[in-house]
Amino acid sequence: MVAGWSAMVRGTEIASFRRVTPAILASARLAMANDIPESTKAEVAILLKKAAPILGIDGSTYHIMDILIGLSRADDWAGTNRPIVAISNAKLAEYTGRSERQVTRCIRRLVEAGVIAYRDSPTGRRFVYRDKDGDISKGYGLDFTPARVRLHELKTLVEDFQARLNSEQEARRIVSRTSRAIVDACAAYPEHAEAWHSELQGLKELGLDKEGEAEALEAMHARIILAVTEEYVPHKMSGEGDISVTSIIYTTPQNSLECKKKWARSNERELKTKFSGRTAAGTSTERKSGAVQPESHPPVRKKSAGTVDEIQSQVLASVSVGLVRSACRQACEMVGTEIRSWPELAAAASTMRLMIGLSEAGWLDGTARVGRFAAAAILATVLEKAARSPDQITSPGGYFRAMIDRAVEGNLHLEKSLFGLADGVIKQTGERPA
């Protein structure tokens, strides 16, 4: 058994000094596969970033994966080529500001997640030799072939994950909406308030998931509506003892000229006939003079400088949702939604913060300081910059916090960054984004 294991390790080019696990061997077997789906670097990169929460890739591990993808060549992802990245752990530690031991753990996590595979040389060094056409003739390092082989599997995982997120979000909306409706019903019918409130608290304490809680609350709300409306349904009256009466309907047509003479004039015409035009003029003058008079109410006081609303208004003064959508195309693709309103952008922030390795506490701190919409626009900008130039932004989470600080100080010009990103889209595609 041990001999077979050692033979498998040697066949998959894993160095003997590594502690091999079944997950590492599974990635090595994927790297040896010959049936590789046709894909591009951009397609696999976006798919891996969408699947990162599913695979448990976040923080420093996500950052290192992003750098490795950026260092690979686009031609190595085409056809039957194998994208191999040869970079030392020391250089990765320098790029990310982490220790070499932490970089080693992050790479191991990527291998066990089935994203990359070890392709070790006998000496443990990582290097790539290319022929005159630029193709890899011999290479040792970190191989992204497992991600290419799992292309269709990862697509299915991402679709299921997105559907589950949408279902949970809709369930949360139903829970919030139905709970408010039940509370309103308790206020409208005090005689039932205690029983309904107790039932509502009992449902909350059952520990159901969001879908089950939403279904239970909807059923409770339907029972409340039925119980309330039944009290006001009029009883059907019996027809016993009614007198049969024949209706008399006049169907004789009348002369239209005679009817026109008998028609009563409207109040407006009577007033115009009764009163002279002088009265109308007087009324008009009175209204005009009333409009010209200054208001006696004191002016509404504005919010003091430095409030969250004022900071958010200042940051988004020259920023629209269309500008964010046009400038942050890669961010929209990674999130998997077409952002058309500020609430949609804010709803996608939970996914975007995972993609840049930002903690939930950091995101909540940013929203508390500059507002939810301004923080979401800043987050989309950071994600777009990190996706385009991963080597320049070594810590996207710190970059986000720095932009929040500048926004609070009044020194952030977000529109300039977005226009710069939009110009990059124009230069890359040759056409102006919609």
Coordinates of C-alpha atoms in Angstrom, one line a residue:
M1 CA 0.0 0.0 0.0
V2 CA 2.8 2.4 0.9
A3 CA 4.7 1.4 -2.3
G4 CA 1.6 2.2 -4.4
W5 CA 1.2 5.5 -2.7
S6 CA 4.8 6.5 -3.3
A7 CA 4.5 5.5 -7.0
M8 CA 1.5 7.7 -7.4
V9 CA 3.3 10.6 -5.8
R10 CA 6.2 10.2 -8.1
G11 CA 3.9 9.9 -11.2
T12 CA 2.2 13.2 -10.3
E13 CA 5.4 15.1 -9.8
I14 CA 4.9 16.0 -6.2
A15 CA 8.1 16.5 -4.2
S16 CA 8.9 14.0 -1.5
F17 CA 9.2 16.6 1.2
R18 CA 5.5 17.5 0.9
R19 CA 2.9 16.0 3.3
V20 CA 0.5 14.5 0.7
T21 CA -3.2 14.3 1.4
P22 CA -6.1 12.8 -0.7
A23 CA -7.1 16.3 -1.8
I24 CA -3.6 17.0 -3.0
L25 CA -3.6 13.8 -5.0
A26 CA -7.0 14.5 -6.4
S27 CA -5.7 17.9 -7.8
A28 CA -2.6 16.1 -9.2
R29 CA -4.8 13.6 -11.0
L30 CA -6.8 16.5 -12.5
A31 CA -3.6 18.1 -13.7
M32 CA -2.7 14.9 -15.5
A33 CA -6.0 14.8 -17.4
N34 CA -5.9 15.0 -21.2
D35 CA -9.5 16.0 -21.8
I36 CA -9.3 19.7 -21.1
P37 CA -12.4 21.9 -22.0
E38 CA -11.8 24.8 -24.2
S39 CA -11.6 28.0 -22.1
T40 CA -9.9 31.4 -21.9
K41 CA -7.9 33.0 -19.0
A42 CA -10.6 35.6 -18.4
E43 CA -13.4 33.0 -18.3
V44 CA -11.7 30.8 -15.8
A45 CA -10.5 33.8 -13.7
I46 CA -14.0 35.2 -13.4
L47 CA -15.4 31.7 -12.6
L48 CA -12.8 31.1 -9.9
K49 CA -13.5 34.4 -8.2
K50 CA -17.3 33.7 -8.2
A51 CA -16.7 30.2 -6.8
A52 CA -14.2 31.4 -4.1
P53 CA -16.9 31.6 -1.3
I54 CA -18.0 28.1 -2.2
L55 CA -14.4 26.7 -2.2
G56 CA -13.6 28.4 1.1
I57 CA -11.1 30.8 -0.6
D58 CA -10.9 34.2 1.1
G59 CA -8.5 36.7 2.6
S60 CA -4.8 36.0 1.8
T61 CA -5.6 32.8 -0.1
Y62 CA -7.9 34.8 -2.5
H63 CA -5.2 37.5 -2.9
I64 CA -2.5 34.9 -3.8
M65 CA -4.8 33.2 -6.3
D66 CA -5.5 36.5 -7.9
I67 CA -1.8 37.3 -8.2
L68 CA -1.0 33.8 -9.7
I69 CA -3.8 34.2 -12.3
G70 CA -2.4 37.6 -13.2
L71 CA 1.1 36.3 -13.7
S72 CA 0.0 33.5 -16.1
R73 CA -0.1 34.1 -19.8
A74 CA -3.3 34.2 -21.7
D75 CA -1.9 31.8 -24.4
D76 CA -1.2 29.1 -21.8
W77 CA -5.0 28.8 -21.1
A78 CA -5.9 28.0 -24.8
G79 CA -6.2 24.6 -26.3
T80 CA -4.4 21.8 -24.6
N81 CA -1.8 24.1 -23.0
R82 CA -1.2 24.0 -19.3
P83 CA -1.0 27.3 -17.4
I84 CA 2.0 27.0 -15.1
V85 CA 3.2 29.8 -12.9
A86 CA 6.8 29.8 -11.7
I87 CA 7.2 32.2 -8.8
S88 CA 8.9 31.6 -5.4
N89 CA 7.1 31.8 -2.1
A90 CA 9.5 34.5 -1.1
K91 CA 8.4 36.7 -4.0
L92 CA 4.7 36.0 -3.2
A93 CA 5.3 37.0 0.4
E94 CA 6.9 40.2 -0.8
Y95 CA 3.9 41.0 -3.1
T96 CA 1.3 40.3 -0.4
G97 CA 3.1 41.5 2.7
R98 CA 2.7 38.1 4.4
S99 CA 5.2 35.6 5.7
E100 CA 6.5 32.7 3.6
R101 CA 4.9 30.2 6.0
Q102 CA 1.6 31.9 5.5
V103 CA 2.1 31.9 1.7
T104 CA 2.9 28.2 1.9
R105 CA -0.4 27.5 3.8
C106 CA -2.4 29.6 1.3
I107 CA -1.0 27.7 -1.7
R108 CA -1.7 24.4 0.0
R109 CA -5.3 25.5 0.6
L110 CA -5.6 26.3 -3.2
V111 CA -4.2 22.9 -4.1
E112 CA -6.6 21.1 -1.7
A113 CA -9.5 23.1 -3.1
G114 CA -8.8 21.7 -6.6
V115 CA -7.8 25.0 -8.1
I116 CA -4.1 24.4 -8.8
A117 CA -1.7 21.4 -8.5
Y118 CA 1.9 21.0 -7.5
R119 CA 4.3 20.4 -10.4
D120 CA 7.6 20.1 -8.5
S121 CA 11.0 19.8 -10.0
P122 CA 13.6 17.4 -8.5
T123 CA 15.4 20.3 -6.8
G124 CA 12.2 22.0 -5.6
R125 CA 12.8 25.1 -7.8
R126 CA 10.1 26.6 -10.0
F127 CA 11.0 27.6 -13.5
V128 CA 9.5 27.6 -17.0
Y129 CA 11.3 27.0 -20.4
R130 CA 9.6 28.2 -23.6
D131 CA 10.3 27.4 -27.2
K132 CA 10.6 29.9 -30.0
D133 CA 6.8 30.1 -30.4
G134 CA 6.3 31.0 -26.8
D135 CA 4.8 27.7 -25.7
I136 CA 5.9 26.0 -22.5
S137 CA 8.4 23.2 -23.4
K138 CA 9.2 22.4 -19.8
G139 CA 7.9 23.9 -16.6
Y140 CA 7.8 23.3 -12.9
G141 CA 5.7 25.4 -10.5
L142 CA 2.0 25.8 -9.8
D143 CA -0.3 24.4 -12.5
F144 CA -3.9 25.8 -13.1
T145 CA -4.9 22.8 -15.2
P146 CA -7.3 21.4 -12.4
A147 CA -9.3 24.6 -12.6
R148 CA -9.6 24.2 -16.4
V149 CA -10.6 20.6 -16.1
R150 CA -13.3 21.5 -13.5
L151 CA -14.8 24.3 -15.7
H152 CA -18.3 22.8 -16.1
E153 CA -18.4 21.6 -12.5
L154 CA -17.5 25.0 -11.2
K155 CA -20.1 26.6 -13.4
T156 CA -22.8 24.4 -11.9
L157 CA -21.6 25.2 -8.4
V158 CA -21.7 28.9 -9.0
E159 CA -25.2 28.7 -10.5
D160 CA -26.5 26.7 -7.6
F161 CA -24.8 29.1 -5.1
Q162 CA -26.3 32.1 -6.8
A163 CA -29.7 30.6 -6.9
R164 CA -29.4 29.8 -3.2
L165 CA -28.4 33.3 -2.4
N166 CA -31.3 34.7 -4.4
S167 CA -33.7 32.3 -2.6
E168 CA -32.3 33.3 0.8
Q169 CA -32.5 37.0 -0.1
E170 CA -36.2 36.7 -1.2
A171 CA -36.9 34.7 2.0
R172 CA -35.4 37.5 4.1
R173 CA -37.6 40.0 2.3
I174 CA -40.7 37.9 2.9
V175 CA -39.8 37.5 6.6
S176 CA -39.3 41.2 7.1
R177 CA -42.5 42.2 5.1
T178 CA -44.7 39.6 6.8
S179 CA -43.5 40.3 10.3
R180 CA -44.3 44.0 9.9
A181 CA -47.8 43.1 8.6
I182 CA -48.4 40.9 11.6
V183 CA -47.2 43.6 14.0
D184 CA -49.6 46.1 12.2
A185 CA -52.4 43.6 12.6
C186 CA -51.7 43.4 16.3
A187 CA -51.9 47.2 16.6
A188 CA -55.2 47.3 14.6
Y189 CA -56.9 44.5 16.6
P190 CA -55.8 44.8 20.3
E191 CA -58.2 42.0 21.4
H192 CA -56.0 39.5 19.4
A193 CA -52.7 41.2 19.9
E194 CA -51.4 39.1 22.7
A195 CA -52.2 35.8 21.0
W196 CA -50.7 36.8 17.7
H197 CA -47.6 38.3 19.3
S198 CA -47.0 35.1 21.3
E199 CA -47.4 33.0 18.1
L200 CA -45.0 35.3 16.3
Q201 CA -42.4 35.0 19.0
G202 CA -42.8 31.3 19.0
L203 CA -42.1 31.1 15.3
K204 CA -39.0 33.2 15.7
E205 CA -37.7 30.9 18.5
L206 CA -38.1 27.7 16.5
G207 CA -34.7 28.1 14.8
L208 CA -36.0 27.6 11.3
D209 CA -34.0 28.5 8.2
K210 CA -35.1 31.6 6.3
E211 CA -37.2 29.7 3.8
G212 CA -39.0 27.8 6.5
E213 CA -39.5 30.9 8.6
A214 CA -40.9 32.8 5.6
E215 CA -43.3 29.9 4.8
A216 CA -44.5 29.8 8.4
L217 CA -45.0 33.5 8.7
E218 CA -46.9 33.6 5.4
A219 CA -49.2 30.9 6.7
M220 CA -49.8 32.7 9.9
H221 CA -50.5 36.0 8.1
A222 CA -53.0 34.2 5.9
R223 CA -54.8 32.9 9.0
I224 CA -54.9 36.4 10.5
I225 CA -56.4 37.9 7.4
L226 CA -59.0 35.1 7.2
A227 CA -60.0 35.5 10.9
V228 CA -60.3 39.2 10.6
T229 CA -62.3 39.3 7.3
E230 CA -64.7 36.6 8.3
E231 CA -66.1 38.9 11.0
Y232 CA -67.2 41.5 8.4
V233 CA -68.7 39.2 5.7
P234 CA -72.4 40.1 5.4
H235 CA -74.8 37.3 6.0
K236 CA -77.0 36.3 3.0
M237 CA -80.6 37.4 3.6
S238 CA -83.5 35.1 2.9
G239 CA -85.9 36.0 0.2
E240 CA -88.9 34.4 2.0
G241 CA -91.9 36.7 2.2
D242 CA -90.7 39.2 -0.4
I243 CA -93.3 40.9 -2.5
S244 CA -93.1 40.4 -6.2
V245 CA -93.0 43.8 -7.9
T246 CA -92.8 44.4 -11.6
S247 CA -90.4 47.1 -12.5
I248 CA -91.7 50.0 -14.7
I249 CA -89.1 51.2 -17.2
Y250 CA -89.8 54.1 -19.5
T251 CA -88.4 53.4 -22.9
T252 CA -90.1 56.2 -24.9
P253 CA -87.4 58.2 -26.6
Q254 CA -87.4 61.9 -26.0
N255 CA -86.5 64.7 -28.4
S256 CA -82.9 65.7 -28.0
L257 CA -83.7 69.4 -28.6
E258 CA -86.3 69.4 -25.8
C259 CA -83.9 67.6 -23.4
K260 CA -81.2 70.1 -24.2
K261 CA -83.5 73.0 -23.2
K262 CA -84.4 71.3 -19.9
W263 CA -80.8 70.5 -18.9
A264 CA -79.6 72.3 -15.8
R265 CA -76.5 74.4 -16.1
S266 CA -73.5 73.6 -14.1
N267 CA -72.5 75.6 -11.1
E268 CA -69.6 77.0 -12.9
R269 CA -71.8 78.6 -15.7
E270 CA -74.3 79.9 -13.1
L271 CA -71.6 81.6 -11.2
K272 CA -70.2 83.1 -14.4
T273 CA -73.7 84.3 -15.3
K274 CA -74.6 85.6 -11.8
F275 CA -71.4 87.4 -11.0
S276 CA -69.6 89.9 -13.1
G277 CA -66.0 89.5 -14.3
R278 CA -65.0 91.9 -11.5
T279 CA -65.4 89.2 -8.9
A280 CA -63.1 86.9 -10.8
A281 CA -60.5 89.6 -11.2
G282 CA -60.6 90.3 -7.5
T283 CA -60.2 86.6 -6.7
S284 CA -57.2 86.4 -9.0
T285 CA -55.6 89.4 -7.4
E286 CA -56.1 88.0 -4.0
R287 CA -54.4 84.7 -4.9
K288 CA -51.5 86.5 -6.6
S289 CA -50.9 88.7 -3.6
G290 CA -51.0 85.7 -1.3
A291 CA -48.4 83.9 -3.4
V292 CA -46.1 86.9 -3.4
Q293 CA -46.1 87.3 0.4
P294 CA -43.1 85.8 2.0
E295 CA -43.5 82.7 4.1
S296 CA -43.7 83.2 7.8
H297 CA -42.4 79.7 8.6
P298 CA -38.7 79.6 9.7
P299 CA -36.3 78.0 7.2
V300 CA -35.5 74.3 7.7
R301 CA -32.1 73.9 9.3
K302 CA -29.7 71.8 7.3
K303 CA -27.7 69.0 8.8
S304 CA -24.5 69.9 10.4
A305 CA -21.3 69.4 8.3
G306 CA -19.7 66.0 8.6
T307 CA -22.8 63.9 8.9
V308 CA -23.0 60.5 7.1
D309 CA -25.7 61.8 4.6
E310 CA -23.6 64.9 3.8
I311 CA -20.5 62.8 3.2
Q312 CA -22.4 60.4 1.0
S313 CA -23.9 63.2 -1.0
Q314 CA -20.4 64.7 -1.5
V315 CA -18.9 61.4 -2.6
L316 CA -21.7 60.7 -5.1
A317 CA -22.3 64.2 -6.2
S318 CA -20.9 63.5 -9.7
V319 CA -21.3 59.7 -9.7
S320 CA -24.2 57.8 -11.2
V321 CA -25.1 54.2 -11.2
G322 CA -24.5 54.1 -15.0
L323 CA -21.0 55.4 -14.5
V324 CA -20.3 52.8 -11.9
R325 CA -21.7 50.1 -14.2
S326 CA -19.7 51.2 -17.2
A327 CA -16.4 51.7 -15.3
C328 CA -16.6 48.5 -13.2
R329 CA -17.5 45.9 -15.9
Q330 CA -15.3 43.2 -14.5
A331 CA -16.7 43.7 -11.0
C332 CA -20.3 43.4 -12.4
E333 CA -19.3 40.2 -14.2
M334 CA -17.7 38.7 -11.0
V335 CA -20.7 39.5 -8.9
G336 CA -23.0 38.0 -11.6
T337 CA -25.6 40.8 -11.7
E338 CA -26.2 43.8 -13.9
I339 CA -26.3 46.8 -11.5
R340 CA -29.0 49.2 -12.5
S341 CA -29.8 51.0 -9.2
W342 CA -28.2 51.9 -5.9
P343 CA -30.0 49.3 -3.9
E344 CA -28.8 46.6 -6.3
L345 CA -25.2 47.8 -5.9
A346 CA -25.6 47.8 -2.1
A347 CA -27.0 44.3 -2.2
A348 CA -24.0 43.0 -4.2
A349 CA -21.6 44.5 -1.6
S350 CA -21.7 41.3 0.5
T351 CA -20.2 39.3 -2.4
M352 CA -17.8 42.0 -3.5
R353 CA -16.3 42.3 0.0
L354 CA -15.5 38.6 0.0
M355 CA -13.7 38.9 -3.3
I356 CA -11.3 41.5 -2.0
G357 CA -10.9 39.8 1.4
L358 CA -12.6 42.6 3.4
S359 CA -14.0 41.6 6.7
E360 CA -17.6 42.2 7.7
A361 CA -16.5 44.5 10.4
G362 CA -14.5 46.6 7.9
W363 CA -17.6 46.8 5.6
L364 CA -19.9 47.8 8.4
D365 CA -17.4 50.5 9.6
G366 CA -17.3 51.9 6.1
T367 CA -21.1 52.1 5.7
A368 CA -21.4 53.7 9.2
R369 CA -18.9 56.4 8.2
V370 CA -19.8 57.3 4.6
G371 CA -23.3 55.7 4.0
R372 CA -24.3 52.4 2.4
F373 CA -24.4 53.6 -1.3
A374 CA -21.1 55.5 -1.2
A375 CA -19.4 52.6 0.5
A376 CA -20.7 50.2 -2.2
A377 CA -19.5 52.5 -5.0
I378 CA -16.0 52.6 -3.3
L379 CA -16.0 48.8 -2.9
A380 CA -16.9 48.3 -6.6
T381 CA -14.1 50.6 -7.6
V382 CA -11.5 48.8 -5.4
L383 CA -12.7 45.4 -6.8
E384 CA -12.3 46.6 -10.4
K385 CA -8.8 48.0 -9.7
A386 CA -7.7 44.8 -8.0
A387 CA -9.1 42.7 -10.9
R388 CA -7.3 44.8 -13.5
S389 CA -4.0 45.4 -11.7
P390 CA -3.5 42.8 -8.9
D391 CA 0.2 43.6 -8.7
Q392 CA -0.4 47.3 -7.9
I393 CA -2.9 46.7 -5.1
T394 CA -1.3 44.3 -2.7
S395 CA -4.0 44.8 0.0
P396 CA -7.5 45.6 -1.4
G397 CA -9.0 45.7 2.0
G398 CA -6.6 48.3 3.2
Y399 CA -7.1 50.2 0.0
F400 CA -10.8 50.3 0.7
R401 CA -10.3 51.6 4.3
A402 CA -7.9 54.3 3.0
M403 CA -10.6 55.5 0.5
I404 CA -13.1 55.6 3.3
D405 CA -10.7 57.8 5.3
R406 CA -10.2 60.1 2.4
A407 CA -14.0 60.4 1.9
V408 CA -14.5 61.3 5.5
E409 CA -11.8 64.0 5.2
G410 CA -13.4 65.3 2.0
N411 CA -10.4 64.5 -0.2
L412 CA -11.8 61.6 -2.2
H413 CA -12.7 62.3 -5.8
L414 CA -14.4 59.1 -6.7
E415 CA -15.6 60.3 -10.1
K416 CA -12.0 60.8 -11.3
S417 CA -11.2 57.1 -10.5
L418 CA -14.4 55.9 -12.2
F419 CA -13.8 58.1 -15.3
G420 CA -10.2 56.7 -15.5
L421 CA -11.5 53.1 -15.3
A422 CA -14.1 53.9 -18.0
D423 CA -11.4 55.3 -20.3
G424 CA -9.6 52.0 -19.8
V425 CA -12.6 50.2 -21.0
I426 CA -12.8 52.5 -24.1
K427 CA -9.1 51.9 -24.9
Q428 CA -9.5 48.2 -24.5
T429 CA -12.7 47.6 -26.5
G430 CA -12.5 50.6 -28.9
E431 CA -16.1 51.6 -28.2
R432 CA -17.6 53.9 -25.6
P433 CA -19.6 51.9 -23.0
A434 CA -23.3 52.5 -22.7

